[in-house]
Every structure is written in C-alpha cells, then in structure tokens.
Amino acid sequence: MPTILLVEDEAVLGETLRYNLEREGHTVLHATDGVQGLELARSSQPDLVILDVMLPRLDGFSVCRILRTESAVPILMLTARQDEVDRIAGLELGADDYVIKPFSLGELLARVRAILRRGQRDTAGLQRELLQSGELKVDTGSRRMWRGNQEVVLSAKEFDLLACLMRHRGMALSRDLLLERVWGYEFIGDSRTVDVHVRWLREKIERDPSQPEYVTTVRGIGYRFQSPEDVPAPAHS
Ligand code: CA
C-alpha cells in the first residue's frame, strides 16, 4: 500500500485530501509545516510527497530543494500562483508535477494515481535497460545516470524523460507523446511542462545548455535525442 506524505497547513484542505487519499487505499502521513514535513519524509520514506508551497516554518520551495538533494521521491506541489509554476517545474527545485489551487479533487487524485503507477512500474524491475549514447549512460534498473564517470542526479521525471528520449534515439517526439509516455496522462492542455523539464534536463546533461548536443528541439513538434557523434561533420571544402 503506497504511503503518501501530505504537507499542507490549511486544515480543511488537508483533511479533505487526507480523507480522499485514504479512501483510495493509501496510507497518509500529514504534516502541517515544512520542518515537520521534511522530518517525516526522512523518517518514513514515502512513495510520494504532496507539498504545499506556502507553509509555516519552512516553505515548500525549501523543503523540495532539500528533499531533492537527498532522495528521488516523486514530489507533487500545490501552488496558489500561476507565476510560481516556472520555479516549481524549473531548474532549481525539481518537483515532478504540480497543481494550481483551486484544483478539483478528481484532477489531483488522477495525478497521484499516474505518479504512483509510474513508480510501481519502475520498481517492478521487469525491464532493466542500459541506455548509452555519447558520454551518457542510463541504467533504468537502478535509476541512475552518468555523464562520463560523473553520476548525475536527476529527478524522477527528468529521468523518465531522458530514458524515453534515449529509447527513441534519432526520432522526433512530440510534446503530446512525451506527456503521455512520461507523465502517463492527458495533461490538461499545458505542454509547457515538457519544455520546462527539457530545459532543466539540459542544464544537467549538456555541456552548454544553450547549444544542446543531446536533446535537440524540433521546431513545431517537440524534441529529438541524438548523440554528438550522430551529427555528420560538415564536409570540408
Ligand atoms: Ca499553505
């Protein structure tokens, strides 16, 4: 039975979420401030953290940043502000997904199901793959990746995105297809999620993220993975 850590200080929302998550069969731990949330995340090793941004004692941004340096646990953030989305999904934090308040309960539960389903499939270890391209090495069994001899720590979503791109090396993958494969559901009309995760992935795997060698943009479509050695050298004249 998956354990979900819910970090939310608003009493009514917290209780509603707790009740409904338990009804779905999850074990729910509920923290009402950031410090307690961090402590519970460390002591209970949950399968998913649902993390509010505005929290007493330590805000959700800080909790997320700290947690991400310690663990690859999926993090779903709750925000009240559209303008926080870039920060949440972007480089500095590494949350896996987010919903903007007010959200429908159905939407939140769908996200939770998708994240947990994804996690179960990954930990089942049924298909261990070693993907290698250029300097990059990915082991889907241990969910680790390296650039040269250096291990690179990726969030769960970055990892899945990279693995998906590498499996289809050389193919242009649309944002919609990536959303479906990596996020596992029809994202509510916002393919920008893919773009921010790609941007973030590039910061970690590319030598120069502004001149990506591995994850290249296919204008009007999405992204294509290639290895630098796949690119034919310009002919000498
Ligand atoms: Ca709050």
mmCIF file of C-alpha atoms and ligand atoms in Angstrom:
data_model
loop_
_atom_site.group_PDB
_atom_site.id
_atom_site.type_symbol
_atom_site.label_atom_id
_atom_site.label_comp_id
_atom_site.label_asym_id
_atom_site.label_seq_id
_atom_site.Cartn_x
_atom_site.Cartn_y
_atom_site.Cartn_z
ATOM 1 C CA MET A 1 0.000 0.000 0.000
ATOM 2 C CA PRO A 2 1.626 3.267 -1.063
ATOM 3 C CA THR A 3 2.448 5.791 1.617
ATOM 4 C CA ILE A 4 1.789 9.411 0.791
ATOM 5 C CA LEU A 5 3.204 12.274 2.789
ATOM 6 C CA LEU A 6 0.888 15.254 2.656
ATOM 7 C CA VAL A 7 2.408 18.573 3.732
ATOM 8 C CA GLU A 8 -0.403 21.106 3.901
ATOM 9 C CA ASP A 9 -1.187 23.625 6.626
ATOM 10 C CA GLU A 10 -4.713 24.580 5.572
ATOM 11 C CA ALA A 11 -6.850 22.481 7.906
ATOM 12 C CA VAL A 12 -9.897 21.942 5.717
ATOM 13 C CA LEU A 13 -7.971 21.214 2.543
ATOM 14 C CA GLY A 14 -5.544 18.970 4.419
ATOM 15 C CA GLU A 15 -8.319 16.922 5.978
ATOM 16 C CA THR A 16 -10.233 16.665 2.691
ATOM 17 C CA LEU A 17 -7.165 15.433 0.855
ATOM 18 C CA ARG A 18 -6.264 13.036 3.607
ATOM 19 C CA TYR A 19 -9.773 11.571 3.679
ATOM 20 C CA ASN A 20 -9.907 11.082 -0.070
ATOM 21 C CA LEU A 21 -6.404 9.685 -0.407
ATOM 22 C CA GLU A 22 -7.161 7.171 2.343
ATOM 23 C CA ARG A 23 -10.361 6.249 0.564
ATOM 24 C CA GLU A 24 -8.231 5.430 -2.484
ATOM 25 C CA GLY A 25 -6.359 2.958 -0.313
ATOM 26 C CA HIS A 26 -3.255 4.980 0.520
ATOM 27 C CA THR A 27 -1.587 5.353 3.865
ATOM 28 C CA VAL A 28 -1.420 9.088 4.520
ATOM 29 C CA LEU A 29 1.007 10.916 6.783
ATOM 30 C CA HIS A 30 0.045 14.513 7.324
ATOM 31 C CA ALA A 31 2.461 17.276 8.267
ATOM 32 C CA THR A 32 1.259 20.836 8.778
ATOM 33 C CA ASP A 33 4.539 22.726 8.444
ATOM 34 C CA GLY A 34 7.710 22.446 6.383
ATOM 35 C CA VAL A 35 10.048 21.307 9.132
ATOM 36 C CA GLN A 36 7.732 18.504 10.208
ATOM 37 C CA GLY A 37 7.247 17.592 6.545
ATOM 38 C CA LEU A 38 10.970 17.245 5.981
ATOM 39 C CA GLU A 39 11.395 15.160 9.128
ATOM 40 C CA LEU A 40 8.561 12.825 8.140
ATOM 41 C CA ALA A 41 9.923 12.490 4.610
ATOM 42 C CA ARG A 42 13.255 11.386 6.041
ATOM 43 C CA SER A 43 11.895 9.020 8.666
ATOM 44 C CA SER A 44 9.061 7.384 6.718
ATOM 45 C CA GLN A 45 10.407 7.122 3.143
ATOM 46 C CA PRO A 46 7.036 7.818 1.478
ATOM 47 C CA ASP A 47 6.212 6.810 -2.109
ATOM 48 C CA LEU A 48 5.004 10.304 -2.914
ATOM 49 C CA VAL A 49 5.143 13.735 -1.284
ATOM 50 C CA ILE A 50 2.299 16.193 -1.850
ATOM 51 C CA LEU A 51 3.792 19.515 -0.885
ATOM 52 C CA ASP A 52 2.134 22.885 -0.479
ATOM 53 C CA VAL A 53 4.261 25.948 -1.334
ATOM 54 C CA MET A 54 3.134 28.319 1.407
ATOM 55 C CA LEU A 55 3.893 26.621 4.705
ATOM 56 C CA PRO A 56 4.808 27.755 8.210
ATOM 57 C CA ARG A 57 8.416 27.417 9.464
ATOM 58 C CA LEU A 58 9.914 26.263 6.151
ATOM 59 C CA ASP A 59 8.265 26.931 2.794
ATOM 60 C CA GLY A 60 7.563 24.261 0.215
ATOM 61 C CA PHE A 61 10.269 25.519 -2.143
ATOM 62 C CA SER A 62 12.913 24.939 0.517
ATOM 63 C CA VAL A 63 11.513 21.564 1.513
ATOM 64 C CA CYS A 64 11.520 20.476 -2.128
ATOM 65 C CA ARG A 65 15.058 21.689 -2.738
ATOM 66 C CA ILE A 66 16.425 19.928 0.344
ATOM 67 C CA LEU A 67 14.481 16.734 -0.276
ATOM 68 C CA ARG A 68 15.667 16.584 -3.857
ATOM 69 C CA THR A 69 19.296 16.507 -2.779
ATOM 70 C CA GLU A 70 18.558 13.511 -0.554
ATOM 71 C CA SER A 71 16.045 11.404 -2.419
ATOM 72 C CA ALA A 72 14.340 10.738 -5.742
ATOM 73 C CA VAL A 73 10.877 10.507 -4.169
ATOM 74 C CA PRO A 74 8.227 11.943 -6.508
ATOM 75 C CA ILE A 75 7.064 15.391 -5.386
ATOM 76 C CA LEU A 76 3.724 16.890 -6.397
ATOM 77 C CA MET A 77 3.481 20.548 -5.470
ATOM 78 C CA LEU A 78 0.381 22.556 -4.658
ATOM 79 C CA THR A 79 0.579 26.206 -5.534
ATOM 80 C CA ALA A 80 -1.883 29.055 -5.424
ATOM 81 C CA ARG A 81 0.003 31.075 -8.010
ATOM 82 C CA GLN A 82 0.468 30.548 -11.725
ATOM 83 C CA ASP A 83 3.631 32.644 -11.630
ATOM 84 C CA GLU A 84 5.275 30.089 -9.350
ATOM 85 C CA VAL A 85 4.971 27.343 -11.911
ATOM 86 C CA ASP A 86 8.272 28.065 -13.632
ATOM 87 C CA ARG A 87 10.088 27.932 -10.358
ATOM 88 C CA ILE A 88 8.393 24.714 -9.350
ATOM 89 C CA ALA A 89 8.939 22.807 -12.549
ATOM 90 C CA GLY A 90 12.206 24.535 -13.333
ATOM 91 C CA LEU A 91 15.817 24.047 -12.603
ATOM 92 C CA GLU A 92 16.177 24.976 -9.035
ATOM 93 C CA LEU A 93 13.543 22.744 -7.495
ATOM 94 C CA GLY A 94 12.867 19.552 -9.323
ATOM 95 C CA ALA A 95 9.292 18.832 -8.390
ATOM 96 C CA ASP A 96 7.760 16.159 -10.603
ATOM 97 C CA ASP A 97 4.389 17.722 -11.059
ATOM 98 C CA TYR A 98 2.179 20.475 -9.711
ATOM 99 C CA VAL A 99 -1.422 21.561 -9.475
ATOM 100 C CA ILE A 100 -2.651 25.095 -9.097
ATOM 101 C CA LYS A 101 -5.152 25.933 -6.378
ATOM 102 C CA PRO A 102 -8.074 25.821 -6.554
ATOM 103 C CA PHE A 103 -7.968 22.400 -8.198
ATOM 104 C CA SER A 104 -10.612 19.721 -8.490
ATOM 105 C CA LEU A 105 -10.216 16.720 -6.265
ATOM 106 C CA GLY A 106 -10.589 14.477 -9.304
ATOM 107 C CA GLU A 107 -7.668 16.158 -11.022
ATOM 108 C CA LEU A 108 -5.414 15.800 -8.016
ATOM 109 C CA LEU A 109 -6.293 12.144 -7.497
ATOM 110 C CA ALA A 110 -5.629 11.448 -11.192
ATOM 111 C CA ARG A 111 -2.166 12.975 -10.867
ATOM 112 C CA VAL A 112 -1.461 10.927 -7.765
ATOM 113 C CA ARG A 113 -2.544 7.713 -9.484
ATOM 114 C CA ALA A 114 -0.388 8.464 -12.510
ATOM 115 C CA ILE A 115 2.706 9.174 -10.419
ATOM 116 C CA LEU A 116 2.283 6.069 -8.292
ATOM 117 C CA ARG A 117 1.548 3.847 -11.284
ATOM 118 C CA ARG A 118 4.711 5.081 -12.904
ATOM 119 C CA GLY A 119 6.715 4.393 -9.761
ATOM 120 C CA GLN A 120 5.396 0.855 -9.427
ATOM 121 C CA ARG A 121 6.227 0.046 -12.997
ATOM 122 C CA ASP A 122 9.746 1.314 -12.467
ATOM 123 C CA THR A 123 10.428 -0.521 -9.236
ATOM 124 C CA ALA A 124 8.986 -3.784 -10.556
ATOM 125 C CA GLY A 125 12.357 -4.091 -12.304
ATOM 126 C CA LEU A 126 10.776 -6.104 -15.098
ATOM 127 C CA GLN A 127 12.723 -4.406 -17.801
ATOM 128 C CA ARG A 128 16.154 -3.250 -16.859
ATOM 129 C CA GLU A 129 17.704 -1.304 -19.675
ATOM 130 C CA LEU A 130 21.176 0.108 -20.069
ATOM 131 C CA LEU A 131 20.987 3.039 -22.436
ATOM 132 C CA GLN A 132 24.192 4.579 -23.670
ATOM 133 C CA SER A 133 24.883 7.385 -26.034
ATOM 134 C CA GLY A 134 27.993 9.501 -26.326
ATOM 135 C CA GLU A 135 29.129 10.258 -22.787
ATOM 136 C CA LEU A 136 25.713 9.493 -21.308
ATOM 137 C CA LYS A 137 24.833 6.246 -19.575
ATOM 138 C CA VAL A 138 21.436 5.434 -18.088
ATOM 139 C CA ASP A 139 20.518 2.381 -16.016
ATOM 140 C CA THR A 140 16.752 2.095 -15.743
ATOM 141 C CA GLY A 141 17.086 -0.686 -13.162
ATOM 142 C CA SER A 142 18.890 1.348 -10.520
ATOM 143 C CA ARG A 143 17.529 4.609 -11.990
ATOM 144 C CA ARG A 144 20.974 6.157 -12.084
ATOM 145 C CA MET A 145 22.700 8.088 -14.811
ATOM 146 C CA TRP A 146 26.227 9.169 -15.569
ATOM 147 C CA ARG A 147 27.901 11.656 -17.838
ATOM 148 C CA GLY A 148 31.377 10.251 -18.378
ATOM 149 C CA ASN A 149 32.429 8.994 -14.951
ATOM 150 C CA GLN A 150 30.347 11.559 -13.132
ATOM 151 C CA GLU A 151 26.994 10.476 -11.744
ATOM 152 C CA VAL A 152 24.230 12.995 -12.414
ATOM 153 C CA VAL A 153 21.293 13.136 -10.006
ATOM 154 C CA LEU A 154 18.012 13.511 -11.876
ATOM 155 C CA SER A 155 14.505 13.884 -10.541
ATOM 156 C CA ALA A 156 12.083 11.065 -11.289
ATOM 157 C CA LYS A 157 10.515 12.958 -14.171
ATOM 158 C CA GLU A 158 13.824 14.079 -15.668
ATOM 159 C CA PHE A 159 14.992 10.508 -15.559
ATOM 160 C CA ASP A 160 11.882 9.161 -17.275
ATOM 161 C CA LEU A 161 12.044 11.902 -19.875
ATOM 162 C CA LEU A 162 15.683 11.197 -20.693
ATOM 163 C CA ALA A 163 15.115 7.431 -20.816
ATOM 164 C CA CYS A 164 12.139 7.906 -23.137
ATOM 165 C CA LEU A 165 14.130 10.182 -25.443
ATOM 166 C CA MET A 166 17.136 7.836 -25.476
ATOM 167 C CA ARG A 167 14.977 4.799 -26.278
ATOM 168 C CA HIS A 168 13.828 6.621 -29.380
ATOM 169 C CA ARG A 169 17.191 7.993 -30.366
ATOM 170 C CA GLY A 170 17.050 9.930 -33.617
ATOM 171 C CA MET A 171 13.248 10.202 -33.614
ATOM 172 C CA ALA A 172 11.354 13.466 -33.276
ATOM 173 C CA LEU A 173 8.955 13.033 -30.352
ATOM 174 C CA SER A 174 6.017 15.386 -29.994
ATOM 175 C CA ARG A 175 5.276 17.120 -26.702
ATOM 176 C CA ASP A 176 1.954 15.294 -26.509
ATOM 177 C CA LEU A 177 3.613 11.935 -26.924
ATOM 178 C CA LEU A 178 6.184 12.775 -24.256
ATOM 179 C CA LEU A 179 3.423 13.889 -21.891
ATOM 180 C CA GLU A 180 1.602 10.638 -22.392
ATOM 181 C CA ARG A 181 4.675 8.423 -22.048
ATOM 182 C CA VAL A 182 6.419 10.227 -19.230
ATOM 183 C CA TRP A 183 3.569 11.754 -17.246
ATOM 184 C CA GLY A 184 1.145 8.975 -18.022
ATOM 185 C CA TYR A 185 -1.986 11.005 -18.521
ATOM 186 C CA GLU A 186 -3.502 13.622 -20.755
ATOM 187 C CA PHE A 187 -2.058 16.769 -19.332
ATOM 188 C CA ILE A 188 -4.699 19.468 -19.110
ATOM 189 C CA GLY A 189 -3.674 21.406 -22.197
ATOM 190 C CA ASP A 190 -0.250 22.506 -20.990
ATOM 191 C CA SER A 191 2.673 21.102 -22.928
ATOM 192 C CA ARG A 192 4.870 23.731 -21.313
ATOM 193 C CA THR A 193 5.534 21.118 -18.650
ATOM 194 C CA VAL A 194 7.607 19.214 -21.200
ATOM 195 C CA ASP A 195 9.542 22.344 -22.112
ATOM 196 C CA VAL A 196 10.478 23.212 -18.547
ATOM 197 C CA HIS A 197 11.599 19.672 -17.812
ATOM 198 C CA VAL A 198 13.672 19.592 -21.001
ATOM 199 C CA ARG A 199 15.244 22.907 -20.047
ATOM 200 C CA TRP A 200 16.097 21.514 -16.681
ATOM 201 C CA LEU A 201 17.405 18.224 -18.050
ATOM 202 C CA ARG A 202 19.659 20.137 -20.420
ATOM 203 C CA GLU A 203 21.146 22.061 -17.516
ATOM 204 C CA LYS A 204 22.259 18.754 -16.077
ATOM 205 C CA ILE A 205 23.397 16.761 -19.101
ATOM 206 C CA GLU A 206 24.546 19.246 -21.730
ATOM 207 C CA ARG A 207 27.977 20.871 -21.763
ATOM 208 C CA ASP A 208 26.346 24.076 -22.934
ATOM 209 C CA PRO A 209 22.577 24.044 -22.296
ATOM 210 C CA SER A 210 22.065 26.879 -24.771
ATOM 211 C CA GLN A 211 23.694 24.756 -27.517
ATOM 212 C CA PRO A 212 22.303 21.311 -26.706
ATOM 213 C CA GLU A 213 24.103 18.362 -28.283
ATOM 214 C CA TYR A 214 21.876 15.593 -26.941
ATOM 215 C CA VAL A 215 18.323 16.860 -26.530
ATOM 216 C CA THR A 216 17.612 18.996 -29.560
ATOM 217 C CA THR A 217 14.494 20.998 -30.300
ATOM 218 C CA VAL A 218 12.414 20.004 -33.302
ATOM 219 C CA ARG A 219 10.628 23.189 -34.198
ATOM 220 C CA GLY A 220 6.848 22.957 -34.068
ATOM 221 C CA ILE A 221 6.970 19.313 -32.906
ATOM 222 C CA GLY A 222 8.948 18.633 -29.765
ATOM 223 C CA TYR A 223 12.337 17.083 -29.109
ATOM 224 C CA ARG A 224 14.780 14.574 -30.503
ATOM 225 C CA PHE A 225 17.583 12.771 -28.745
ATOM 226 C CA GLN A 226 20.832 12.387 -30.590
ATOM 227 C CA SER A 227 24.392 11.660 -29.702
ATOM 228 C CA PRO A 228 27.024 14.200 -30.767
ATOM 229 C CA GLU A 229 28.614 11.509 -32.939
ATOM 230 C CA ASP A 230 25.307 11.069 -34.806
ATOM 231 C CA VAL A 231 25.682 14.507 -36.275
ATOM 232 C CA PRO A 232 27.619 14.289 -39.507
ATOM 233 C CA ALA A 233 30.609 16.595 -39.515
ATOM 234 C CA PRO A 234 30.314 19.377 -42.062
ATOM 235 C CA ALA A 235 32.071 18.445 -45.265
ATOM 236 C CA HIS A 236 35.478 20.027 -45.746
ATOM 237 C CA SER A 237 35.602 22.335 -48.645
HETATM 238 CA CA CA B 1 -0.457 26.760 2.727
#
